[in-house]
Amino acid sequence: MPYFPEDFIFGVATASYQIEGAWNEDGKGESIWDRFAHTPGNIQDGTTGDVACDHYHRFEEDVALLKELGVDAYRFSISWPRIFPEGRGRVNEKGLDFYRSLIGKLQEAGIKPVVTLYHWDLPQKLQDKGGWENQETVEAFAEYARFLFQSFAKEVFLWITHNEPWVVSFVGHYEGRHAPGKRDFKSALQVSRNLLLSHGLAVQAFREEKTLGSIGITLNLTPVHPFSDSEEDILAAKRCDGYFNRWFLDPLFKGEFPEDMLLWYEKKGFALPQLSEEEKSLIAQPIDFLGINYYFRRVVGKGEGAIFEVEFFNPPQSEYTDMGWEIYPEGLYEIVKRVSEEYQPEDIYITENGIALPDQPDSKGRINDQRRIDYLRSHLLALHRAVDEGCPVSGYFVWSLMDNFEWGFGLSKRFGLVYVDYTTLQRIKKASFYWYQKVVKSKRVD
Ligand SMILES: OC[C@@H]1[C@@H](O)[C@H](O)[C@@H](O)c2nc(CNc3ccccc3)cn21
């Protein structure tokens, strides 16, 4: 029966735009996700984050759920435009008060706050001036980060500068499925450079402010397997590994963008993001932990795809989630082992892992999400193998505490341990809530 270490941190995760609602209340400025969701055609089910889970008004009830769940830590993000409505300059005191109250309630409940500085909700005023393509946003992020380090100098356990810079760069600026909805690969490359620089400036500010706690960044990492052992499929998998994983891992831990990807992009005619030696050192300065979001692997082969010449495969013998993602628990073991051996992070937290299911209450109002229990169990067992083999993993966060606004899919995808009835905003604990409650209490997966 695998036991995790006594001091292993079990938690759950959420993000501001996905749960808070109150999109324009108490002085909050517009974010790019307010604008994107208000633009017809962008959200599959036509919903928005205007209300979402109404966490802004129900946070005390939600902290009580966290206390009942018994988690050691709670990962949430701060909405930048709730603090700086224009992105920089004027502070919105009511916004700051909300997070002061939330963190205070968490401390009362004995739960460690884990804060993500940026989980995609950029102030629209900064986007109006170019957003992450613009150096001004890099500077504004550093000011925003420093202000929060000063405001919560002693209360936060982990600080995460960015959530998934790959998604912000390539889903938001190349695929166009996320805000701001650009479809320009050159912009995506420039955004990835600027996100990394902003991360470096924030880490520098954290050290200068002598803030308590630890600081790191969260990457979504996916093992990439070749569809066959042909040379061209192996090369396709290597290109995808570079695109999805090494593009951010290498600058953060080796101080350089991966050479093979730079050559590939140059061959495809894209202007390459430039980094001076000083900027490389800023980005690769030591961090206290790496956050890994793991959900699925990718299986690829040589294809005709525009930039990468790859084709994606869905192994028919596998099970898939409501997002269409393959269920592949071994991938969590693989990615933790690979990152530990190749990049030697000081520490690792699995900052997200979870499954979307078409959860519905039964005739008695209960939600028996056994498939979510099976998913979480299998991934925790895979993680335990990596921990047992000496990988430096100190914690694991389920995505998510409660059902919430799933970006381009709106409210139609449910990841929560707690069900949210969006007509009444009632919270209903699922079977997985009680299963995870036992895991957290016993530190054991059975
Ligand atoms: O989709 C579930 C969660 C999402 O709700 C979180 O806000 C976000 O941090 C998150 N990242 C992934 C994995 N990465 C990903 C890959 C392709 C598109 C979007 C996200 C899943 N999730």
Short mmCIF file of C-alpha atoms and ligand atoms in Angstrom, two decimals:
data_model
loop_
_atom_site.label_atom_id
_atom_site.label_comp_id
_atom_site.label_asym_id
_atom_site.label_seq_id
_atom_site.Cartn_x
_atom_site.Cartn_y
_atom_site.Cartn_z
CA MET A 1 0.00 0.00 0.00
CA PRO A 2 1.97 3.07 -1.18
CA TYR A 3 2.44 5.74 1.46
CA PHE A 4 3.65 9.22 0.56
CA PRO A 5 6.16 10.92 2.90
CA GLU A 6 4.61 12.38 6.07
CA ASP A 7 5.47 15.93 4.93
CA PHE A 8 4.19 15.41 1.35
CA ILE A 9 1.77 18.23 0.42
CA PHE A 10 -1.66 17.27 -0.92
CA GLY A 11 -3.76 20.08 -2.37
CA VAL A 12 -6.26 21.23 -4.94
CA ALA A 13 -6.00 24.00 -7.55
CA THR A 14 -8.18 26.66 -9.15
CA ALA A 15 -7.67 29.90 -11.12
CA SER A 16 -9.19 33.38 -10.79
CA TYR A 17 -11.01 33.78 -14.11
CA GLN A 18 -12.36 30.22 -13.89
CA ILE A 19 -14.07 30.49 -10.49
CA GLU A 20 -14.38 34.08 -9.21
CA GLY A 21 -17.04 35.76 -11.37
CA ALA A 22 -17.61 39.41 -10.29
CA TRP A 23 -15.89 40.25 -13.57
CA ASN A 24 -16.51 44.00 -13.24
CA GLU A 25 -17.20 44.39 -9.53
CA ASP A 26 -15.47 46.44 -6.81
CA GLY A 27 -13.22 48.27 -9.23
CA LYS A 28 -11.82 45.28 -11.12
CA GLY A 29 -10.51 46.15 -14.61
CA GLU A 30 -11.40 44.18 -17.75
CA SER A 31 -9.17 41.20 -18.56
CA ILE A 32 -8.42 39.68 -21.97
CA TRP A 33 -10.55 36.69 -20.97
CA ASP A 34 -13.51 38.99 -20.18
CA ARG A 35 -13.10 40.44 -23.66
CA PHE A 36 -12.51 37.05 -25.34
CA ALA A 37 -15.51 35.38 -23.65
CA HIS A 38 -17.76 38.37 -24.41
CA THR A 39 -16.85 38.05 -28.10
CA PRO A 40 -19.45 35.82 -29.81
CA GLY A 41 -18.13 32.56 -31.23
CA ASN A 42 -15.10 32.16 -28.96
CA ILE A 43 -16.67 29.99 -26.24
CA GLN A 44 -18.11 26.64 -27.35
CA ASP A 45 -21.22 26.75 -25.12
CA GLY A 46 -21.66 30.51 -25.29
CA THR A 47 -21.05 31.02 -21.55
CA THR A 48 -18.62 33.45 -19.89
CA GLY A 49 -16.72 33.82 -16.63
CA ASP A 50 -18.94 36.76 -15.63
CA VAL A 51 -20.36 34.71 -12.73
CA ALA A 52 -18.64 31.28 -13.05
CA CYS A 53 -18.70 29.76 -9.52
CA ASP A 54 -19.28 33.20 -7.91
CA HIS A 55 -16.29 32.44 -5.68
CA TYR A 56 -15.73 36.18 -5.17
CA HIS A 57 -18.88 36.25 -3.00
CA ARG A 58 -18.72 32.62 -1.74
CA PHE A 59 -15.05 32.24 -0.83
CA GLU A 60 -15.80 31.61 2.85
CA GLU A 61 -18.04 28.65 1.93
CA ASP A 62 -15.32 27.40 -0.41
CA VAL A 63 -12.62 27.66 2.25
CA ALA A 64 -14.91 25.62 4.50
CA LEU A 65 -14.99 22.95 1.76
CA LEU A 66 -11.17 23.02 1.63
CA LYS A 67 -11.04 22.60 5.40
CA GLU A 68 -13.47 19.66 5.23
CA LEU A 69 -11.39 18.13 2.43
CA GLY A 70 -8.44 18.46 4.79
CA VAL A 71 -5.90 19.63 2.20
CA ASP A 72 -2.47 20.84 3.28
CA ALA A 73 -2.42 23.59 0.62
CA TYR A 74 -4.69 25.41 -1.81
CA ARG A 75 -3.44 26.72 -5.15
CA PHE A 76 -5.30 29.73 -6.56
CA SER A 77 -4.40 32.62 -8.85
CA ILE A 78 -4.62 36.36 -8.30
CA SER A 79 -6.48 38.37 -10.93
CA TRP A 80 -4.01 41.01 -12.10
CA PRO A 81 -6.77 43.46 -13.20
CA ARG A 82 -8.44 43.12 -9.79
CA ILE A 83 -5.24 44.57 -8.27
CA PHE A 84 -4.19 46.96 -11.08
CA PRO A 85 -7.29 47.70 -13.21
CA GLU A 86 -5.11 49.34 -15.89
CA GLY A 87 -2.31 46.82 -15.50
CA ARG A 88 -0.01 49.19 -13.60
CA GLY A 89 -0.27 52.43 -11.59
CA ARG A 90 -3.50 52.81 -9.59
CA VAL A 91 -4.14 50.03 -7.03
CA ASN A 92 -7.72 48.80 -6.53
CA GLU A 93 -7.83 48.43 -2.73
CA LYS A 94 -11.07 46.39 -2.77
CA GLY A 95 -9.41 43.84 -5.03
CA LEU A 96 -6.44 43.58 -2.72
CA ASP A 97 -8.83 43.25 0.25
CA PHE A 98 -10.49 40.22 -1.37
CA TYR A 99 -7.19 38.32 -1.49
CA ARG A 100 -6.26 39.50 2.01
CA SER A 101 -9.56 38.01 3.25
CA LEU A 102 -9.11 34.79 1.29
CA ILE A 103 -5.55 34.26 2.55
CA GLY A 104 -6.68 35.12 6.08
CA LYS A 105 -9.44 32.47 5.95
CA LEU A 106 -6.96 29.90 4.61
CA GLN A 107 -4.56 30.62 7.47
CA GLU A 108 -7.41 30.27 9.99
CA ALA A 109 -8.17 26.88 8.43
CA GLY A 110 -4.52 25.81 8.65
CA ILE A 111 -4.21 25.63 4.85
CA LYS A 112 -1.04 26.83 3.08
CA PRO A 113 -1.75 29.44 0.35
CA VAL A 114 -0.11 28.70 -3.03
CA VAL A 115 -0.39 31.73 -5.32
CA THR A 116 -0.17 31.78 -9.11
CA LEU A 117 0.65 35.33 -10.18
CA TYR A 118 -0.50 34.88 -13.78
CA HIS A 119 -3.13 32.35 -14.87
CA TRP A 120 -3.97 33.98 -18.22
CA ASP A 121 -6.20 36.95 -17.25
CA LEU A 122 -4.05 39.85 -18.52
CA PRO A 123 -5.46 43.38 -17.99
CA GLN A 124 -7.11 44.35 -21.28
CA LYS A 125 -5.51 47.83 -21.11
CA LEU A 126 -2.10 46.15 -21.52
CA GLN A 127 -3.39 44.02 -24.40
CA ASP A 128 -4.57 47.22 -26.08
CA LYS A 129 -0.86 48.19 -26.20
CA GLY A 130 0.35 44.85 -27.58
CA GLY A 131 0.01 42.60 -24.54
CA TRP A 132 2.80 40.05 -24.06
CA GLU A 133 4.37 41.06 -27.39
CA ASN A 134 5.15 44.43 -25.82
CA GLN A 135 8.14 45.02 -23.50
CA GLU A 136 5.89 47.29 -21.38
CA THR A 137 3.88 44.24 -20.27
CA VAL A 138 7.09 42.58 -19.10
CA GLU A 139 7.87 45.63 -16.95
CA ALA A 140 4.28 45.88 -15.71
CA PHE A 141 4.33 42.20 -14.65
CA ALA A 142 7.52 42.76 -12.65
CA GLU A 143 5.86 45.73 -10.86
CA TYR A 144 2.69 43.65 -10.23
CA ALA A 145 4.76 40.76 -8.84
CA ARG A 146 6.86 43.00 -6.60
CA PHE A 147 3.71 44.68 -5.24
CA LEU A 148 2.23 41.29 -4.29
CA PHE A 149 5.51 40.12 -2.69
CA GLN A 150 5.38 43.30 -0.57
CA SER A 151 1.65 42.91 0.20
CA PHE A 152 1.90 39.20 1.20
CA ALA A 153 5.53 39.03 2.30
CA LYS A 154 5.01 36.37 4.96
CA GLU A 155 1.76 34.53 4.21
CA VAL A 156 2.38 32.55 1.01
CA PHE A 157 3.90 29.03 0.94
CA LEU A 158 4.62 28.82 -2.82
CA TRP A 159 4.63 31.58 -5.44
CA ILE A 160 4.18 30.52 -9.08
CA THR A 161 5.14 33.26 -11.56
CA HIS A 162 3.37 31.85 -14.62
CA ASN A 163 0.91 29.07 -15.31
CA GLU A 164 1.82 27.28 -18.55
CA PRO A 165 3.67 29.86 -20.67
CA TRP A 166 3.38 27.37 -23.56
CA VAL A 167 -0.42 27.71 -23.55
CA VAL A 168 -0.26 31.52 -23.22
CA SER A 169 2.21 31.69 -26.14
CA PHE A 170 0.96 29.07 -28.58
CA VAL A 171 -2.71 28.48 -27.77
CA GLY A 172 -3.29 32.21 -27.24
CA HIS A 173 -1.13 33.61 -30.06
CA TYR A 174 -0.78 30.79 -32.67
CA GLU A 175 -3.70 28.38 -32.38
CA GLY A 176 -5.98 31.29 -31.41
CA ARG A 177 -8.25 29.13 -29.22
CA HIS A 178 -7.42 31.19 -26.10
CA ALA A 179 -7.30 34.93 -25.40
CA PRO A 180 -6.21 37.17 -27.07
CA GLY A 181 -7.06 34.84 -30.02
CA LYS A 182 -4.10 35.63 -32.30
CA ARG A 183 -2.96 33.27 -35.05
CA ASP A 184 0.62 34.37 -35.68
CA PHE A 185 3.52 32.03 -34.94
CA LYS A 186 6.06 34.85 -34.94
CA SER A 187 3.99 36.62 -32.25
CA ALA A 188 3.88 33.38 -30.25
CA LEU A 189 7.68 33.11 -30.32
CA GLN A 190 8.02 36.74 -29.17
CA VAL A 191 5.45 36.18 -26.41
CA SER A 192 7.31 33.10 -25.14
CA ARG A 193 10.50 35.18 -24.89
CA ASN A 194 8.73 37.98 -23.01
CA LEU A 195 6.98 35.60 -20.60
CA LEU A 196 10.36 34.10 -19.71
CA LEU A 197 11.89 37.56 -19.18
CA SER A 198 8.95 38.57 -16.97
CA HIS A 199 9.44 35.36 -14.96
CA GLY A 200 13.11 36.27 -14.45
CA LEU A 201 12.31 39.82 -13.32
CA ALA A 202 9.71 38.49 -10.88
CA VAL A 203 12.17 36.00 -9.36
CA GLN A 204 14.72 38.82 -9.02
CA ALA A 205 12.11 40.98 -7.24
CA PHE A 206 11.18 38.06 -4.95
CA ARG A 207 14.81 37.71 -3.87
CA GLU A 208 15.30 41.50 -3.46
CA GLU A 209 12.13 41.81 -1.34
CA LYS A 210 13.34 38.90 0.82
CA THR A 211 9.85 37.41 0.58
CA LEU A 212 9.19 34.30 2.67
CA GLY A 213 8.20 31.06 0.93
CA SER A 214 9.45 29.58 -2.33
CA ILE A 215 9.20 30.70 -5.94
CA GLY A 216 8.90 28.73 -9.16
CA ILE A 217 7.04 28.43 -12.44
CA THR A 218 4.47 25.91 -13.71
CA LEU A 219 4.83 24.20 -17.09
CA ASN A 220 2.39 21.85 -18.80
CA LEU A 221 4.57 18.92 -19.80
CA THR A 222 3.59 15.95 -21.93
CA PRO A 223 5.67 12.89 -22.87
CA VAL A 224 5.80 12.63 -26.67
CA HIS A 225 5.98 9.10 -28.12
CA PRO A 226 6.68 8.23 -31.80
CA PHE A 227 3.82 6.37 -33.49
CA SER A 228 6.34 3.88 -34.89
CA ASP A 229 10.08 3.28 -34.62
CA SER A 230 10.66 4.71 -38.08
CA GLU A 231 13.33 7.38 -38.31
CA GLU A 232 10.85 9.99 -39.54
CA ASP A 233 8.37 9.30 -36.71
CA ILE A 234 11.17 9.48 -34.14
CA LEU A 235 12.27 12.81 -35.59
CA ALA A 236 8.66 14.07 -35.54
CA ALA A 237 8.40 13.13 -31.86
CA LYS A 238 11.67 14.95 -31.13
CA ARG A 239 10.35 18.09 -32.86
CA CYS A 240 7.15 17.93 -30.79
CA ASP A 241 9.10 17.37 -27.59
CA GLY A 242 11.01 20.53 -28.47
CA TYR A 243 7.84 22.47 -29.23
CA PHE A 244 5.82 21.35 -26.20
CA ASN A 245 8.46 20.73 -23.52
CA ARG A 246 12.06 21.80 -24.21
CA TRP A 247 11.12 25.26 -25.53
CA PHE A 248 10.60 26.41 -21.94
CA LEU A 249 12.56 23.81 -19.94
CA ASP A 250 15.84 24.61 -21.72
CA PRO A 251 15.88 28.41 -21.18
CA LEU A 252 14.76 28.01 -17.55
CA PHE A 253 17.29 25.31 -16.60
CA LYS A 254 20.00 25.52 -19.29
CA GLY A 255 19.87 29.22 -20.20
CA GLU A 256 19.27 28.67 -23.92
CA PHE A 257 16.40 27.99 -26.29
CA PRO A 258 16.83 24.48 -27.76
CA GLU A 259 19.17 24.69 -30.77
CA ASP A 260 17.25 22.13 -32.86
CA MET A 261 14.04 24.16 -32.54
CA LEU A 262 15.78 27.46 -33.36
CA LEU A 263 17.20 25.83 -36.51
CA TRP A 264 13.80 24.38 -37.43
CA TYR A 265 12.02 27.74 -37.01
CA GLU A 266 14.76 29.54 -38.95
CA LYS A 267 14.39 26.98 -41.79
CA LYS A 268 10.64 27.71 -41.75
CA GLY A 269 11.40 31.40 -42.14
CA PHE A 270 10.46 32.70 -38.69
CA ALA A 271 12.39 35.52 -37.04
CA LEU A 272 13.95 34.00 -33.92
CA PRO A 273 13.43 35.45 -30.43
CA GLN A 274 16.69 37.11 -29.39
CA LEU A 275 18.19 36.87 -25.88
CA SER A 276 21.30 38.70 -24.69
CA GLU A 277 23.69 36.89 -22.34
CA GLU A 278 22.28 38.98 -19.48
CA GLU A 279 18.71 38.04 -20.40
CA LYS A 280 19.66 34.35 -20.57
CA SER A 281 21.09 34.56 -17.06
CA LEU A 282 18.01 36.39 -15.79
CA ILE A 283 15.70 33.66 -17.13
CA ALA A 284 17.85 30.77 -15.87
CA GLN A 285 18.48 32.12 -12.37
CA PRO A 286 17.82 29.43 -9.74
CA ILE A 287 14.22 28.80 -8.71
CA ASP A 288 13.06 26.86 -5.66
CA PHE A 289 10.77 24.43 -7.50
CA LEU A 290 9.30 23.50 -10.87
CA GLY A 291 5.53 23.11 -11.08
CA ILE A 292 4.38 20.43 -13.52
CA ASN A 293 0.83 20.22 -14.87
CA TYR A 294 0.29 16.71 -16.23
CA TYR A 295 -2.84 15.46 -17.97
CA PHE A 296 -1.91 13.32 -20.98
CA ARG A 297 0.82 12.20 -23.38
CA ARG A 298 1.06 12.78 -27.14
CA VAL A 299 1.65 10.12 -29.81
CA VAL A 300 2.97 11.58 -33.08
CA GLY A 301 4.32 10.58 -36.46
CA LYS A 302 5.59 12.27 -39.61
CA GLY A 303 2.80 14.28 -41.21
CA GLU A 304 2.11 17.19 -43.49
CA GLY A 305 1.33 19.66 -40.65
CA ALA A 306 2.26 23.24 -41.56
CA ILE A 307 5.07 24.12 -39.18
CA PHE A 308 6.02 20.82 -37.54
CA GLU A 309 5.16 18.27 -40.26
CA VAL A 310 3.57 15.97 -37.70
CA GLU A 311 0.37 13.99 -37.33
CA PHE A 312 -1.20 13.19 -33.94
CA PHE A 313 -2.53 9.71 -33.16
CA ASN A 314 -5.07 8.49 -30.58
CA PRO A 315 -4.17 4.89 -29.65
CA PRO A 316 -7.49 2.99 -30.07
CA GLN A 317 -6.87 0.74 -27.09
CA SER A 318 -6.73 3.70 -24.67
CA GLU A 319 -9.50 5.39 -22.66
CA TYR A 320 -10.20 9.10 -23.21
CA THR A 321 -11.58 11.91 -21.05
CA ASP A 322 -14.41 14.37 -21.76
CA MET A 323 -11.71 16.65 -23.21
CA GLY A 324 -10.67 13.90 -25.66
CA TRP A 325 -7.35 13.47 -23.80
CA GLU A 326 -5.83 9.99 -23.51
CA ILE A 327 -5.71 8.54 -19.98
CA TYR A 328 -2.02 7.58 -19.60
CA PRO A 329 -0.91 7.51 -15.93
CA GLU A 330 2.58 6.21 -16.74
CA GLY A 331 3.18 9.56 -18.45
CA LEU A 332 3.34 11.27 -15.07
CA TYR A 333 6.08 8.87 -13.94
CA GLU A 334 7.90 9.35 -17.26
CA ILE A 335 7.86 13.14 -17.22
CA VAL A 336 8.92 13.42 -13.56
CA LYS A 337 11.80 10.98 -14.13
CA ARG A 338 12.91 12.74 -17.31
CA VAL A 339 12.76 16.25 -15.82
CA SER A 340 14.51 15.12 -12.62
CA GLU A 341 17.36 13.47 -14.55
CA GLU A 342 17.77 15.95 -17.40
CA TYR A 343 17.06 19.30 -15.69
CA GLN A 344 17.76 18.60 -11.97
CA PRO A 345 15.14 20.99 -10.49
CA GLU A 346 15.59 21.78 -6.79
CA ASP A 347 12.08 20.52 -6.13
CA ILE A 348 8.94 19.52 -8.06
CA TYR A 349 5.25 20.02 -7.32
CA ILE A 350 2.57 18.46 -9.50
CA THR A 351 0.53 21.65 -9.62
CA GLU A 352 -2.29 20.16 -11.71
CA ASN A 353 -3.61 16.70 -12.55
CA GLY A 354 -7.26 15.84 -13.13
CA ILE A 355 -9.99 14.62 -15.46
CA ALA A 356 -13.07 16.11 -17.08
CA LEU A 357 -16.14 13.88 -16.89
CA PRO A 358 -19.82 14.41 -17.80
CA ASP A 359 -20.79 14.46 -14.10
CA GLN A 360 -24.49 14.64 -13.29
CA PRO A 361 -26.35 14.17 -9.93
CA ASP A 362 -28.34 10.90 -9.68
CA SER A 363 -31.95 10.69 -8.48
CA LYS A 364 -30.71 11.17 -4.91
CA GLY A 365 -28.54 14.18 -5.83
CA ARG A 366 -25.27 12.23 -5.51
CA ILE A 367 -22.41 12.19 -8.04
CA ASN A 368 -20.63 8.85 -8.18
CA ASP A 369 -17.59 9.85 -10.25
CA GLN A 370 -15.78 6.53 -9.94
CA ARG A 371 -13.81 7.20 -13.18
CA ARG A 372 -12.29 10.29 -11.54
CA ILE A 373 -11.28 8.20 -8.49
CA ASP A 374 -9.70 5.64 -10.83
CA TYR A 375 -7.87 8.39 -12.75
CA LEU A 376 -6.50 10.08 -9.63
CA ARG A 377 -5.52 6.75 -8.04
CA SER A 378 -3.63 5.55 -11.12
CA HIS A 379 -1.77 8.86 -11.45
CA LEU A 380 -0.90 9.00 -7.76
CA LEU A 381 0.47 5.44 -7.96
CA ALA A 382 2.59 6.46 -10.96
CA LEU A 383 3.80 9.53 -9.07
CA HIS A 384 4.59 7.41 -6.03
CA ARG A 385 6.88 5.24 -8.20
CA ALA A 386 8.87 8.33 -9.17
CA VAL A 387 9.05 9.52 -5.56
CA ASP A 388 10.11 6.01 -4.46
CA GLU A 389 12.93 6.15 -7.03
CA GLY A 390 14.24 9.37 -5.49
CA CYS A 391 12.68 12.09 -7.66
CA PRO A 392 12.37 15.36 -5.67
CA VAL A 393 8.57 15.67 -5.61
CA SER A 394 7.11 17.50 -2.61
CA GLY A 395 3.45 17.84 -3.48
CA TYR A 396 0.44 17.12 -5.69
CA PHE A 397 -2.58 19.30 -6.52
CA VAL A 398 -5.80 17.96 -8.05
CA TRP A 399 -7.33 20.05 -10.81
CA SER A 400 -9.80 21.08 -9.56
CA LEU A 401 -11.46 21.83 -6.22
CA MET A 402 -14.74 22.50 -8.03
CA ASP A 403 -16.20 22.49 -11.52
CA ASN A 404 -15.41 25.81 -13.19
CA PHE A 405 -15.17 27.80 -16.44
CA GLU A 406 -13.03 25.64 -18.76
CA TRP A 407 -11.75 28.36 -21.10
CA GLY A 408 -12.84 27.79 -24.72
CA PHE A 409 -15.24 25.04 -23.57
CA GLY A 410 -17.05 27.32 -21.14
CA LEU A 411 -18.98 25.69 -18.29
CA SER A 412 -19.51 22.43 -20.19
CA LYS A 413 -16.45 20.54 -18.89
CA ARG A 414 -16.40 19.39 -15.27
CA PHE A 415 -13.05 18.73 -13.50
CA GLY A 416 -14.10 19.30 -9.90
CA LEU A 417 -14.06 17.16 -6.78
CA VAL A 418 -17.09 19.32 -6.04
CA TYR A 419 -19.98 19.67 -8.50
CA VAL A 420 -21.32 23.20 -9.17
CA ASP A 421 -24.97 23.64 -10.16
CA TYR A 422 -24.61 26.80 -12.28
CA THR A 423 -28.30 27.68 -11.96
CA THR A 424 -28.22 27.76 -8.15
CA LEU A 425 -24.44 27.88 -7.56
CA GLN A 426 -24.95 25.08 -5.04
CA ARG A 427 -21.82 23.04 -4.34
CA ILE A 428 -22.26 19.21 -4.19
CA LYS A 429 -19.35 17.04 -2.99
CA LYS A 430 -18.68 14.17 -5.41
CA ALA A 431 -17.57 10.66 -4.42
CA SER A 432 -14.03 11.68 -5.42
CA PHE A 433 -14.10 14.43 -2.75
CA TYR A 434 -14.50 11.80 -0.04
CA TRP A 435 -11.94 9.48 -1.65
CA TYR A 436 -9.33 12.26 -1.85
CA GLN A 437 -10.17 13.31 1.73
CA LYS A 438 -9.00 9.86 2.86
CA VAL A 439 -5.83 10.04 0.74
CA VAL A 440 -4.94 13.45 2.20
CA LYS A 441 -5.56 12.25 5.75
CA SER A 442 -3.70 8.94 5.43
CA LYS A 443 -1.01 10.01 2.86
CA ARG A 444 -1.81 6.59 1.38
CA VAL A 445 -3.26 5.55 -1.97
CA ASP A 446 -5.29 2.36 -1.94
O1 LIG B 1 -8.06 21.89 -18.90
C1 LIG B 1 -7.95 21.74 -17.53
C2 LIG B 1 -6.93 22.70 -16.95
C3 LIG B 1 -7.36 24.17 -17.04
O2 LIG B 1 -8.65 24.35 -16.47
C4 LIG B 1 -6.31 24.99 -16.28
O3 LIG B 1 -6.68 26.36 -16.15
C5 LIG B 1 -4.97 24.95 -17.02
O4 LIG B 1 -3.90 25.29 -16.17
C6 LIG B 1 -4.76 23.60 -17.66
N1 LIG B 1 -3.71 23.21 -18.39
C7 LIG B 1 -3.97 21.98 -18.87
C8 LIG B 1 -3.06 21.19 -19.75
N2 LIG B 1 -2.58 21.92 -20.82
C9 LIG B 1 -3.28 22.37 -21.92
C10 LIG B 1 -3.00 21.85 -23.14
C11 LIG B 1 -3.65 22.34 -24.25
C12 LIG B 1 -4.56 23.34 -24.16
C13 LIG B 1 -4.85 23.85 -22.91
C14 LIG B 1 -4.22 23.36 -21.78
C15 LIG B 1 -5.19 21.57 -18.42
N3 LIG B 1 -5.65 22.59 -17.66
#
